[in-house]
PDB file of C-alpha atoms (C1' of nucleotides) in Angstrom:
ATOM      1  CA  MET A  20      25.419  29.905 -70.976  1.00 28.00           C
ATOM      2  CA  ARG A  21      25.227  28.325 -67.517  1.00 31.00           C
ATOM      3  CA  ASN A  22      22.084  26.593 -66.319  1.00 33.00           C
ATOM      4  CA  ARG A  23      19.954  29.098 -64.393  1.00 33.00           C
ATOM      5  CA  LEU A  24      17.106  26.736 -63.505  1.00 33.00           C
ATOM      6  CA  PRO A  25      16.361  26.992 -59.782  1.00 39.00           C
ATOM      7  CA  ALA A  26      17.568  23.887 -57.961  1.00 43.00           C
ATOM      8  CA  SER A  27      16.157  22.865 -54.602  1.00 50.00           C
ATOM      9  CA  ASP A  28      19.226  20.794 -53.713  1.00 64.00           C
ATOM     10  CA  PRO A  29      21.995  23.117 -52.420  1.00 70.00           C
ATOM     11  CA  LEU A  30      24.685  21.047 -54.191  1.00 73.00           C
ATOM     12  CA  LEU A  31      22.829  21.240 -57.511  1.00 70.00           C
ATOM     13  CA  ARG A  32      22.350  24.971 -56.984  1.00 68.00           C
ATOM     14  CA  LEU A  33      26.093  25.297 -56.402  1.00 74.00           C
ATOM     15  CA  GLN A  34      27.012  23.171 -59.446  1.00 70.00           C
ATOM     16  CA  ALA A  35      24.752  25.365 -61.602  1.00 66.00           C
ATOM     17  CA  SER A  36      26.451  28.556 -60.440  1.00 70.00           C
ATOM     18  CA  ILE A  37      30.098  27.521 -60.506  1.00 74.00           C
ATOM     19  CA  THR A  38      32.548  29.032 -63.009  1.00 74.00           C
ATOM     20  CA  VAL A  39      35.999  27.836 -64.108  1.00 73.00           C
ATOM     21  CA  ARG A  40      37.545  30.442 -61.815  1.00 78.00           C
ATOM     22  CA  ASP A  41      35.414  29.217 -58.885  1.00 80.00           C
ATOM     23  CA  ASP A  42      36.650  25.693 -59.633  1.00 80.00           C
ATOM     24  CA  GLN A  43      40.249  26.848 -59.344  1.00 82.00           C
ATOM     25  CA  LEU A  44      39.559  28.735 -56.112  1.00 86.00           C
ATOM     26  CA  LEU A  45      37.766  25.783 -54.474  1.00 87.00           C
ATOM     27  CA  GLY A  46      40.629  23.503 -55.540  1.00 87.00           C
ATOM     28  CA  TRP A  47      43.168  25.851 -53.954  1.00 89.00           C
ATOM     29  CA  LEU A  48      41.175  26.035 -50.704  1.00 89.00           C
ATOM     30  CA  TYR A  49      40.940  22.233 -50.718  1.00 90.00           C
ATOM     31  CA  ASP A  50      44.706  21.847 -51.150  1.00 90.00           C
ATOM     32  CA  HIS A  51      46.028  24.818 -49.207  1.00 89.00           C
ATOM     33  CA  GLY A  52      43.451  25.352 -46.464  1.00 87.00           C
ATOM     34  CA  VAL A  53      42.961  29.071 -46.139  1.00 86.00           C
ATOM     35  CA  LEU A  54      43.338  32.198 -48.278  1.00 87.00           C
ATOM     36  CA  THR A  55      42.452  35.807 -47.470  1.00 84.00           C
ATOM     37  CA  THR A  56      40.185  38.072 -49.507  1.00 82.00           C
ATOM     38  CA  ASP A  57      43.234  40.040 -50.687  1.00 78.00           C
ATOM     39  CA  GLN A  58      45.086  36.903 -51.788  1.00 83.00           C
ATOM     40  CA  ILE A  59      42.116  35.556 -53.731  1.00 84.00           C
ATOM     41  CA  ALA A  60      41.468  38.911 -55.385  1.00 80.00           C
ATOM     42  CA  GLU A  61      45.131  39.333 -56.323  1.00 79.00           C
ATOM     43  CA  ALA A  62      45.472  35.896 -57.890  1.00 81.00           C
ATOM     44  CA  LEU A  63      42.124  35.385 -59.598  1.00 80.00           C
ATOM     45  CA  PHE A  64      40.124  38.615 -59.961  1.00 77.00           C
ATOM     46  CA  PRO A  65      40.590  41.893 -61.808  1.00 69.00           C
ATOM     47  CA  SER A  66      39.539  43.903 -58.751  1.00 70.00           C
ATOM     48  CA  LEU A  67      39.096  43.513 -55.011  1.00 72.00           C
ATOM     49  CA  ASP A  68      35.556  44.784 -55.372  1.00 72.00           C
ATOM     50  CA  PHE A  69      34.441  42.033 -57.698  1.00 73.00           C
ATOM     51  CA  ALA A  70      36.302  39.375 -55.728  1.00 78.00           C
ATOM     52  CA  GLN A  71      34.364  40.357 -52.606  1.00 77.00           C
ATOM     53  CA  ARG A  72      31.084  40.053 -54.489  1.00 74.00           C
ATOM     54  CA  ARG A  73      31.905  36.619 -55.838  1.00 79.00           C
ATOM     55  CA  LEU A  74      33.231  35.332 -52.497  1.00 82.00           C
ATOM     56  CA  ARG A  75      30.064  36.476 -50.771  1.00 76.00           C
ATOM     57  CA  ARG A  76      28.046  34.587 -53.370  1.00 76.00           C
ATOM     58  CA  LEU A  77      30.110  31.404 -52.877  1.00 81.00           C
ATOM     59  CA  THR A  78      29.662  31.734 -49.124  1.00 80.00           C
ATOM     60  CA  LEU A  79      25.875  32.066 -49.520  1.00 73.00           C
ATOM     61  CA  LEU A  80      25.985  28.939 -51.698  1.00 76.00           C
ATOM     62  CA  GLN A  81      27.830  27.174 -48.823  1.00 79.00           C
ATOM     63  CA  ALA A  82      30.822  26.394 -51.036  1.00 83.00           C
ATOM     64  CA  THR A  83      33.089  28.482 -48.816  1.00 83.00           C
ATOM     65  CA  ASP A  84      33.034  29.687 -45.240  1.00 81.00           C
ATOM     66  CA  ARG A  85      34.991  32.509 -43.676  1.00 79.00           C
ATOM     67  CA  PHE A  86      36.294  33.930 -40.429  1.00 77.00           C
ATOM     68  CA  ARG A  87      37.710  37.299 -39.626  1.00 72.00           C
ATOM     69  CA  PRO A  88      40.373  37.685 -36.915  1.00 69.00           C
ATOM     70  CA  ASN A  89      40.634  41.041 -35.167  1.00 61.00           C
ATOM     71  CA  ARG A  90      43.846  43.033 -35.069  1.00 59.00           C
ATOM     72  CA  ALA A  91      45.471  43.589 -31.688  1.00 57.00           C
ATOM     73  CA  TYR A  92      45.228  47.385 -31.888  1.00 53.00           C
ATOM     74  CA  GLY A  93      41.871  47.911 -33.500  1.00 53.00           C
ATOM     75  CA  GLY A  94      40.323  47.125 -36.832  1.00 55.00           C
ATOM     76  CA  SER A  95      40.357  43.643 -38.265  1.00 61.00           C
ATOM     77  CA  TYR A  96      42.153  41.420 -40.727  1.00 72.00           C
ATOM     78  CA  PRO A  97      40.451  40.643 -44.036  1.00 76.00           C
ATOM     79  CA  TYR A  98      38.149  37.665 -44.195  1.00 79.00           C
ATOM     80  CA  HIS A  99      39.980  34.331 -44.224  1.00 82.00           C
ATOM     81  CA  TYR A 100      38.209  31.893 -46.568  1.00 85.00           C
ATOM     82  CA  VAL A 101      38.074  28.119 -46.078  1.00 86.00           C
ATOM     83  CA  LEU A 102      36.126  25.386 -47.841  1.00 87.00           C
ATOM     84  CA  ASP A 103      32.608  24.657 -46.570  1.00 85.00           C
ATOM     85  CA  GLN A 104      30.982  21.222 -46.751  1.00 85.00           C
ATOM     86  CA  LEU A 105      29.422  21.725 -50.202  1.00 85.00           C
ATOM     87  CA  GLY A 106      32.789  22.936 -51.452  1.00 86.00           C
ATOM     88  CA  TYR A 107      34.277  19.600 -50.365  1.00 88.00           C
ATOM     89  CA  HIS A 108      31.491  17.736 -52.168  1.00 86.00           C
ATOM     90  CA  HIS A 109      32.153  19.754 -55.323  1.00 84.00           C
ATOM     91  CA  VAL A 110      35.954  19.232 -55.313  1.00 87.00           C
ATOM     92  CA  HIS A 111      35.592  15.516 -54.544  1.00 87.00           C
ATOM     93  CA  ALA A 112      33.158  15.180 -57.457  1.00 82.00           C
ATOM     94  CA  GLN A 113      35.495  17.114 -59.761  1.00 80.00           C
ATOM     95  CA  ARG A 114      38.454  14.894 -58.820  1.00 83.00           C
ATOM     96  CA  GLY A 115      36.550  11.617 -58.906  1.00 83.00           C
ATOM     97  CA  LEU A 116      37.034  10.989 -55.183  1.00 87.00           C
ATOM     98  CA  ALA A 117      34.626   9.297 -52.783  1.00 89.00           C
ATOM     99  CA  ALA A 118      32.170  11.607 -51.004  1.00 86.00           C
ATOM    100  CA  PRO A 119      33.794  13.553 -48.150  1.00 87.00           C
ATOM    101  CA  ARG A 120      33.041  12.855 -44.486  1.00 87.00           C
ATOM    102  CA  ARG A 121      29.928  14.619 -43.230  1.00 85.00           C
ATOM    103  CA  ASP A 122      31.954  16.717 -40.803  1.00 85.00           C
ATOM    104  CA  GLN A 123      34.997  17.227 -43.037  1.00 85.00           C
ATOM    105  CA  ALA A 124      34.528  20.998 -43.371  1.00 85.00           C
ATOM    106  CA  ARG A 125      33.870  21.456 -39.657  1.00 83.00           C
ATOM    107  CA  ARG A 126      37.022  19.497 -38.701  1.00 85.00           C
ATOM    108  CA  ARG A 127      39.213  21.358 -41.180  1.00 84.00           C
ATOM    109  CA  LYS A 128      37.811  24.740 -40.113  1.00 82.00           C
ATOM    110  CA  GLN A 129      38.449  23.900 -36.473  1.00 79.00           C
ATOM    111  CA  SER A 130      42.002  22.883 -37.236  1.00 81.00           C
ATOM    112  CA  LEU A 131      42.722  25.968 -39.366  1.00 80.00           C
ATOM    113  CA  THR A 132      41.199  28.587 -37.066  1.00 75.00           C
ATOM    114  CA  SER A 133      43.026  27.251 -34.029  1.00 72.00           C
ATOM    115  CA  ARG A 134      46.474  26.647 -35.525  1.00 73.00           C
ATOM    116  CA  ARG A 135      49.228  28.823 -34.106  1.00 74.00           C
ATOM    117  CA  ASP A 136      51.246  28.976 -37.319  1.00 78.00           C
ATOM    118  CA  LEU A 137      48.416  30.446 -39.414  1.00 81.00           C
ATOM    119  CA  PRO A 138      50.588  33.482 -40.374  1.00 80.00           C
ATOM    120  CA  HIS A 139      53.259  31.041 -41.609  1.00 86.00           C
ATOM    121  CA  LEU A 140      50.712  29.154 -43.727  1.00 87.00           C
ATOM    122  CA  LEU A 141      49.303  32.396 -45.150  1.00 86.00           C
ATOM    123  CA  GLY A 142      52.823  33.688 -45.833  1.00 87.00           C
ATOM    124  CA  ALA A 143      53.841  30.568 -47.720  1.00 90.00           C
ATOM    125  CA  ASN A 144      50.582  30.670 -49.673  1.00 89.00           C
ATOM    126  CA  GLN A 145      51.260  34.350 -50.461  1.00 88.00           C
ATOM    127  CA  VAL A 146      54.434  33.459 -52.422  1.00 91.00           C
ATOM    128  CA  PHE A 147      52.396  31.208 -54.734  1.00 91.00           C
ATOM    129  CA  ILE A 148      49.560  33.754 -54.869  1.00 88.00           C
ATOM    130  CA  ASP A 149      52.093  36.376 -56.029  1.00 87.00           C
ATOM    131  CA  LEU A 150      53.221  34.006 -58.790  1.00 88.00           C
ATOM    132  CA  ALA A 151      49.613  33.317 -59.833  1.00 86.00           C
ATOM    133  CA  ALA A 152      48.920  37.063 -59.846  1.00 82.00           C
ATOM    134  CA  HIS A 153      52.023  37.616 -61.972  1.00 83.00           C
ATOM    135  CA  ALA A 154      50.845  34.951 -64.415  1.00 82.00           C
ATOM    136  CA  ARG A 155      47.372  36.531 -64.594  1.00 77.00           C
ATOM    137  CA  THR A 156      48.828  39.835 -65.821  1.00 73.00           C
ATOM    138  CA  HIS A 157      51.814  38.536 -67.818  1.00 77.00           C
ATOM    139  CA  PRO A 158      51.068  36.453 -70.937  1.00 68.00           C
ATOM    140  CA  HIS A 159      53.384  33.480 -71.561  1.00 79.00           C
ATOM    141  CA  THR A 160      53.883  32.856 -67.834  1.00 84.00           C
ATOM    142  CA  SER A 161      52.041  30.324 -65.694  1.00 85.00           C
ATOM    143  CA  LEU A 162      52.054  28.621 -62.313  1.00 88.00           C
ATOM    144  CA  ASP A 163      51.636  25.077 -63.624  1.00 89.00           C
ATOM    145  CA  ARG A 164      51.661  23.344 -60.272  1.00 91.00           C
ATOM    146  CA  TRP A 165      51.224  24.380 -56.636  1.00 92.00           C
ATOM    147  CA  GLN A 166      51.678  21.561 -54.130  1.00 91.00           C
ATOM    148  CA  PRO A 167      50.958  22.054 -50.423  1.00 90.00           C
ATOM    149  CA  ALA A 168      53.302  21.058 -47.596  1.00 87.00           C
ATOM    150  CA  SER A 169      51.066  18.072 -46.827  1.00 85.00           C
ATOM    151  CA  ALA A 170      51.987  16.544 -50.202  1.00 83.00           C
ATOM    152  CA  PHE A 171      55.433  15.736 -48.780  1.00 82.00           C
ATOM    153  CA  HIS A 172      54.470  14.183 -45.461  1.00 76.00           C
ATOM    154  CA  SER A 173      53.691  10.587 -46.446  1.00 73.00           C
ATOM    155  CA  PRO A 174      56.259   7.754 -46.504  1.00 68.00           C
ATOM    156  CA  GLY A 175      57.811   7.080 -49.893  1.00 68.00           C
ATOM    157  CA  VAL A 176      56.815  10.473 -51.278  1.00 72.00           C
ATOM    158  CA  TRP A 177      60.408  11.196 -52.285  1.00 69.00           C
ATOM    159  CA  TYR A 178      60.863   7.951 -54.241  1.00 71.00           C
ATOM    160  CA  ARG A 179      61.155   8.281 -58.024  1.00 70.00           C
ATOM    161  CA  VAL A 180      61.981   5.652 -60.616  1.00 71.00           C
ATOM    162  CA  GLY A 181      65.730   5.096 -60.584  1.00 73.00           C
ATOM    163  CA  ASP A 182      66.127   6.034 -56.909  1.00 70.00           C
ATOM    164  CA  ASP A 183      67.302   3.740 -54.132  1.00 72.00           C
ATOM    165  CA  PRO A 184      64.291   1.346 -53.543  1.00 70.00           C
ATOM    166  CA  ARG A 185      64.677   1.908 -49.790  1.00 69.00           C
ATOM    167  CA  MET A 186      63.227   5.391 -50.418  1.00 66.00           C
ATOM    168  CA  MET A 187      59.872   3.747 -51.235  1.00 65.00           C
ATOM    169  CA  SER A 188      59.190   2.971 -47.592  1.00 64.00           C
ATOM    170  CA  ARG A 189      61.166   5.779 -46.039  1.00 62.00           C
ATOM    171  CA  GLY A 190      59.191   8.489 -44.255  1.00 57.00           C
ATOM    172  CA  PRO A 191      60.154  12.146 -44.100  1.00 55.00           C
ATOM    173  CA  THR A 192      62.333  11.644 -41.004  1.00 65.00           C
ATOM    174  CA  GLY A 193      65.725  13.150 -41.821  1.00 75.00           C
ATOM    175  CA  LEU A 194      64.368  14.341 -45.152  1.00 80.00           C
ATOM    176  CA  PRO A 195      63.045  17.815 -45.936  1.00 85.00           C
ATOM    177  CA  ARG A 196      59.457  18.967 -45.325  1.00 88.00           C
ATOM    178  CA  PRO A 197      59.071  21.904 -47.719  1.00 91.00           C
ATOM    179  CA  ASP A 198      56.329  24.483 -47.137  1.00 92.00           C
ATOM    180  CA  GLY A 199      55.247  23.947 -50.716  1.00 92.00           C
ATOM    181  CA  ALA A 200      56.463  23.131 -54.181  1.00 93.00           C
ATOM    182  CA  GLY A 201      55.640  24.497 -57.582  1.00 93.00           C
ATOM    183  CA  VAL A 202      56.374  24.503 -61.258  1.00 94.00           C
ATOM    184  CA  TRP A 203      56.795  27.888 -62.927  1.00 94.00           C
ATOM    185  CA  THR A 204      56.835  28.518 -66.678  1.00 91.00           C
ATOM    186  CA  ASP A 205      58.028  31.729 -68.305  1.00 89.00           C
ATOM    187  CA  HIS A 206      58.087  32.034 -72.112  1.00 85.00           C
ATOM    188  CA  GLY A 207      58.393  28.289 -72.674  1.00 86.00           C
ATOM    189  CA  ARG A 208      61.054  27.710 -70.018  1.00 91.00           C
ATOM    190  CA  THR A 209      60.026  25.754 -66.937  1.00 93.00           C
ATOM    191  CA  VAL A 210      61.518  25.494 -63.467  1.00 94.00           C
ATOM    192  CA  PRO A 211      60.256  23.316 -60.613  1.00 94.00           C
ATOM    193  CA  PHE A 212      61.107  24.422 -57.071  1.00 95.00           C
ATOM    194  CA  PHE A 213      60.647  23.792 -53.363  1.00 95.00           C
ATOM    195  CA  LEU A 214      59.678  26.656 -51.050  1.00 95.00           C
ATOM    196  CA  GLU A 215      60.865  27.192 -47.498  1.00 94.00           C
ATOM    197  CA  TYR A 216      59.004  30.135 -45.986  1.00 93.00           C
ATOM    198  CA  ASP A 217      60.684  31.701 -42.974  1.00 91.00           C
ATOM    199  CA  THR A 218      58.919  34.128 -40.617  1.00 86.00           C
ATOM    200  CA  GLY A 219      62.060  34.765 -38.586  1.00 85.00           C
ATOM    201  CA  ALA A 220      60.717  32.799 -35.629  1.00 82.00           C
ATOM    202  CA  GLU A 221      63.245  29.985 -36.006  1.00 86.00           C
ATOM    203  CA  SER A 222      66.977  30.249 -35.393  1.00 89.00           C
ATOM    204  CA  LEU A 223      69.445  30.187 -38.301  1.00 91.00           C
ATOM    205  CA  ASP A 224      70.626  26.804 -37.014  1.00 91.00           C
ATOM    206  CA  VAL A 225      67.200  25.380 -37.877  1.00 92.00           C
ATOM    207  CA  LEU A 226      67.434  26.792 -41.409  1.00 92.00           C
ATOM    208  CA  VAL A 227      70.940  25.366 -41.880  1.00 92.00           C
ATOM    209  CA  GLU A 228      69.626  22.023 -40.634  1.00 91.00           C
ATOM    210  CA  LYS A 229      66.893  22.183 -43.282  1.00 92.00           C
ATOM    211  CA  VAL A 230      69.533  22.748 -45.975  1.00 93.00           C
ATOM    212  CA  GLY A 231      71.315  19.655 -44.682  1.00 91.00           C
ATOM    213  CA  LYS A 232      68.124  17.643 -45.216  1.00 89.00           C
ATOM    214  CA  TYR A 233      67.917  18.787 -48.830  1.00 91.00           C
ATOM    215  CA  ASP A 234      71.582  17.805 -49.244  1.00 89.00           C
ATOM    216  CA  ARG A 235      70.690  14.342 -47.932  1.00 86.00           C
ATOM    217  CA  LEU A 236      67.751  14.122 -50.339  1.00 85.00           C
ATOM    218  CA  TYR A 237      69.923  15.140 -53.295  1.00 85.00           C
ATOM    219  CA  SER A 238      72.568  12.561 -52.420  1.00 82.00           C
ATOM    220  CA  MET A 239      70.049   9.696 -52.054  1.00 79.00           C
ATOM    221  CA  THR A 240      67.701  10.459 -54.960  1.00 80.00           C
ATOM    222  CA  THR A 241      67.472  12.044 -58.407  1.00 77.00           C
ATOM    223  CA  TRP A 242      65.734  15.148 -57.003  1.00 79.00           C
ATOM    224  CA  ALA A 243      67.623  18.326 -57.950  1.00 81.00           C
ATOM    225  CA  TRP A 244      65.010  21.070 -57.705  1.00 90.00           C
ATOM    226  CA  PRO A 245      66.224  24.448 -56.430  1.00 93.00           C
ATOM    227  CA  VAL A 246      65.110  25.321 -52.902  1.00 94.00           C
ATOM    228  CA  LEU A 247      63.745  28.836 -52.454  1.00 95.00           C
ATOM    229  CA  PHE A 248      64.216  30.354 -48.994  1.00 95.00           C
ATOM    230  CA  HIS A 249      61.841  33.304 -48.521  1.00 94.00           C
ATOM    231  CA  LEU A 250      63.158  35.265 -45.543  1.00 93.00           C
ATOM    232  CA  PRO A 251      61.683  38.267 -43.708  1.00 88.00           C
ATOM    233  CA  SER A 252      64.669  40.647 -43.859  1.00 89.00           C
ATOM    234  CA  ALA A 253      67.779  41.374 -45.919  1.00 90.00           C
ATOM    235  CA  ARG A 254      69.906  41.044 -42.792  1.00 91.00           C
ATOM    236  CA  ARG A 255      68.621  37.546 -42.071  1.00 92.00           C
ATOM    237  CA  GLU A 256      69.209  36.643 -45.714  1.00 92.00           C
ATOM    238  CA  ALA A 257      72.835  37.835 -45.529  1.00 91.00           C
ATOM    239  CA  ASN A 258      73.369  35.931 -42.278  1.00 92.00           C
ATOM    240  CA  LEU A 259      72.009  32.740 -43.813  1.00 92.00           C
ATOM    241  CA  HIS A 260      74.326  33.060 -46.835  1.00 91.00           C
ATOM    242  CA  HIS A 261      77.247  33.586 -44.443  1.00 91.00           C
ATOM    243  CA  ARG A 262      76.367  30.343 -42.645  1.00 91.00           C
ATOM    244  CA  LEU A 263      75.847  28.426 -45.890  1.00 90.00           C
ATOM    245  CA  ALA A 264      79.203  29.572 -47.282  1.00 89.00           C
ATOM    246  CA  ALA A 265      80.848  27.600 -44.481  1.00 88.00           C
ATOM    247  CA  ILE A 266      79.142  24.309 -45.396  1.00 87.00           C
ATOM    248  CA  ALA A 267      78.971  24.673 -49.220  1.00 85.00           C
ATOM    249  CA  PRO A 268      75.683  22.775 -49.675  1.00 87.00           C
ATOM    250  CA  GLU A 269      75.213  20.470 -52.625  1.00 88.00           C
ATOM    251  CA  ALA A 270      71.569  21.516 -53.012  1.00 89.00           C
ATOM    252  CA  THR A 271      70.756  24.631 -55.044  1.00 91.00           C
ATOM    253  CA  ILE A 272      69.709  27.224 -52.463  1.00 93.00           C
ATOM    254  CA  ALA A 273      68.220  30.520 -53.648  1.00 94.00           C
ATOM    255  CA  THR A 274      67.086  33.232 -51.256  1.00 94.00           C
ATOM    256  CA  THR A 275      65.094  36.435 -51.220  1.00 94.00           C
ATOM    257  CA  SER A 276      63.543  38.603 -48.534  1.00 91.00           C
ATOM    258  CA  ALA A 277      60.137  40.158 -48.030  1.00 88.00           C
ATOM    259  CA  GLU A 278      61.996  43.382 -47.289  1.00 85.00           C
ATOM    260  CA  LEU A 279      63.690  43.418 -50.701  1.00 87.00           C
ATOM    261  CA  ARG A 280      60.481  42.541 -52.541  1.00 86.00           C
ATOM    262  CA  ALA A 281      58.581  45.284 -50.724  1.00 81.00           C
ATOM    263  CA  VAL A 282      61.211  47.882 -51.681  1.00 81.00           C
ATOM    264  CA  LEU A 283      61.269  46.767 -55.329  1.00 82.00           C
ATOM    265  CA  GLY A 284      57.532  46.062 -55.431  1.00 78.00           C
ATOM    266  CA  VAL A 285      57.995  42.923 -57.518  1.00 83.00           C
ATOM    267  CA  SER A 286      56.712  39.353 -57.605  1.00 87.00           C
ATOM    268  CA  PRO A 287      58.804  36.222 -56.913  1.00 92.00           C
ATOM    269  CA  ALA A 288      58.997  35.706 -60.682  1.00 91.00           C
ATOM    270  CA  GLU A 289      61.239  38.782 -61.031  1.00 91.00           C
ATOM    271  CA  PRO A 290      65.025  38.964 -60.443  1.00 92.00           C
ATOM    272  CA  VAL A 291      64.998  38.731 -56.648  1.00 93.00           C
ATOM    273  CA  TRP A 292      66.660  35.329 -56.081  1.00 95.00           C
ATOM    274  CA  GLN A 293      70.226  35.196 -54.853  1.00 93.00           C
ATOM    275  CA  LEU A 294      72.369  32.083 -55.165  1.00 90.00           C
ATOM    276  CA  GLY A 295      75.238  31.449 -52.772  1.00 78.00           C
ATOM    277  CA  GLY A 296      78.452  33.268 -53.604  1.00 66.00           C
ATOM    278  CA  THR A 297      76.906  35.661 -56.155  1.00 79.00           C
ATOM    279  CA  ALA A 298      75.495  39.129 -55.595  1.00 79.00           C
ATOM    280  CA  ARG A 299      73.486  39.097 -58.826  1.00 86.00           C
ATOM    281  CA  ARG A 300      69.761  38.462 -58.480  1.00 91.00           C
ATOM    282  CA  LEU A 301      68.125  35.967 -60.837  1.00 92.00           C
ATOM    283  CA  ARG A 302      64.573  35.557 -62.072  1.00 93.00           C
ATOM    284  CA  LEU A 303      62.807  32.436 -60.850  1.00 94.00           C
ATOM    285  CA  VAL A 304      62.911  30.899 -64.324  1.00 92.00           C
ATOM    286  CA  ASP A 305      66.682  31.513 -64.556  1.00 92.00           C
ATOM    287  CA  LEU A 306      67.491  29.369 -61.502  1.00 90.00           C
ATOM    288  CA  PRO A 307      69.477  26.244 -62.357  1.00 84.00           C
TER     289      PRO A 307
ATOM    290  C1'  DT B  17      34.291  53.407 -14.120  1.00 69.00           C
ATOM    291  C1'  DC B  18      31.479  54.592 -17.826  1.00 69.00           C
ATOM    292  C1'  DT B  19      30.264  56.838 -22.149  1.00 69.00           C
ATOM    293  C1'  DC B  20      31.074  58.332 -26.611  1.00 69.00           C
ATOM    294  C1'  DA B  21      33.495  60.188 -30.559  1.00 69.00           C
ATOM    295  C1'  DA B  22      37.370  59.286 -33.544  1.00 69.00           C
ATOM    296  C1'  DG B  23      40.186  56.341 -36.136  1.00 69.00           C
ATOM    297  C1'  DA B  24      41.341  52.019 -38.506  1.00 69.00           C
ATOM    298  C1'  DT B  25      40.195  48.352 -41.444  1.00 69.00           C
ATOM    299  C1'  DA B  26      37.479  45.761 -44.450  1.00 69.00           C
ATOM    300  C1'  DC B  27      33.002  44.380 -46.367  1.00 69.00           C
ATOM    301  C1'  DT B  28      28.446  45.623 -48.608  1.00 69.00           C
ATOM    302  C1'  DT B  29      25.428  47.997 -51.564  1.00 69.00           C
ATOM    303  C1'  DG B  30      23.744  50.985 -55.311  1.00 69.00           C
ATOM    304  C1'  DC B  31      24.390  52.546 -59.706  1.00 69.00           C
ATOM    305  C1'  DA B  32      26.313  52.688 -64.271  1.00 69.00           C
ATOM    306  C1'  DT B  33      28.752  50.752 -68.286  1.00 69.00           C
ATOM    307  C1'  DC B  34      30.308  47.176 -71.341  1.00 69.00           C
ATOM    308  C1'  DC B  35      29.760  42.967 -73.780  1.00 69.00           C
ATOM    309  C1'  DA B  36      28.254  38.445 -75.550  1.00 69.00           C
TER     310       DA B  36
ATOM    311  C1'  DT C  24      19.107  39.814 -70.695  1.00 69.00           C
ATOM    312  C1'  DG C  25      22.416  38.718 -67.410  1.00 69.00           C
ATOM    313  C1'  DG C  26      27.218  38.453 -66.057  1.00 69.00           C
ATOM    314  C1'  DA C  27      31.487  41.056 -65.370  1.00 69.00           C
ATOM    315  C1'  DT C  28      33.431  45.117 -63.823  1.00 69.00           C
ATOM    316  C1'  DG C  29      34.488  49.851 -61.678  1.00 69.00           C
ATOM    317  C1'  DC C  30      33.487  53.772 -58.687  1.00 69.00           C
ATOM    318  C1'  DA C  31      31.707  55.792 -54.654  1.00 69.00           C
ATOM    319  C1'  DA C  32      29.237  55.899 -50.508  1.00 69.00           C
ATOM    320  C1'  DG C  33      27.551  53.426 -46.633  1.00 69.00           C
ATOM    321  C1'  DT C  34      27.968  49.923 -42.912  1.00 69.00           C
ATOM    322  C1'  DA C  35      30.067  46.946 -39.299  1.00 69.00           C
ATOM    323  C1'  DT C  36      33.202  46.114 -35.648  1.00 69.00           C
ATOM    324  C1'  DC C  37      36.932  46.788 -33.048  1.00 69.00           C
ATOM    325  C1'  DT C  38      40.456  49.757 -30.057  1.00 69.00           C
ATOM    326  C1'  DT C  39      41.912  54.068 -28.201  1.00 69.00           C
ATOM    327  C1'  DG C  40      41.596  58.125 -25.643  1.00 69.00           C
ATOM    328  C1'  DA C  41      39.353  62.106 -23.657  1.00 69.00           C
ATOM    329  C1'  DG C  42      36.056  63.786 -20.475  1.00 69.00           C
ATOM    330  C1'  DA C  43      32.379  63.451 -16.958  1.00 69.00           C
TER     331       DA C  43
END
DNA sequence: TCTCAAGATACTTGCATCCA
DNA sequence: TGGATGCAAGTATCTTGAGA
């Protein structure tokens, strides 16, 4: 039974109302910036209806804040949720960090609402949300780790014991900057992976260049995680494989498309991943 | 140019049921 | 008793398009 004593301090009132699921949501918003109502409902709640109720409650408690962009031709997008100042206080307390800056939430909100690549961020987050939603409804599967792109921006982040010591001070220049990374478990088998989310806005040359950076990483370090390229269309996916066939990358590159997943109506955990040179689609957990 | 209804999209609210 | 949940109806806000 949670403490229902009225608390005058907003932070105490929040702490008294928070559930394990709220903890996970606030942690995700802290790490990944912004999630929509639909994404949160899909990954954490049994119904959209109940998710909306709970999110409204968290917003009233000042743990989360939200904004709602309008669509170009009428109507609006669902609410986009971000962490509010009390949410930062709560996550910092949970993780044993120093108190956040007084204007931390305001700065982050400003940066998120004005960023031009918001659809890219939401798209990349959606891949992990789909995995979390899959895990919620499929026993013996779990998304054990979900790391944001920012986790790979600092110098020395790629260094692991046994690697070239020069990697300790080396920044991400010339090395990959994945849109996220995760660890997926399915019936006792575990696969870590990097995600590259493509909206189709960049040329194929840029994607091939990214593969080259993973090749460089693999040759300099002990990293050997498969790289998942999530592309918008089947045609773009085929074109990328055609380009990769010419360079035969050392890194393990697996691809899928939003188009294919929409037709099949399946999550990224299902057999949708294509490796170079094979037509067969593999499940995420079956990737080498 | 202005007004207003229709349509689209998503959130809110009321009520009921189940369960610990 | 209160939280979790589902269903249905209502509400809010925007764009579009027709008509005065």
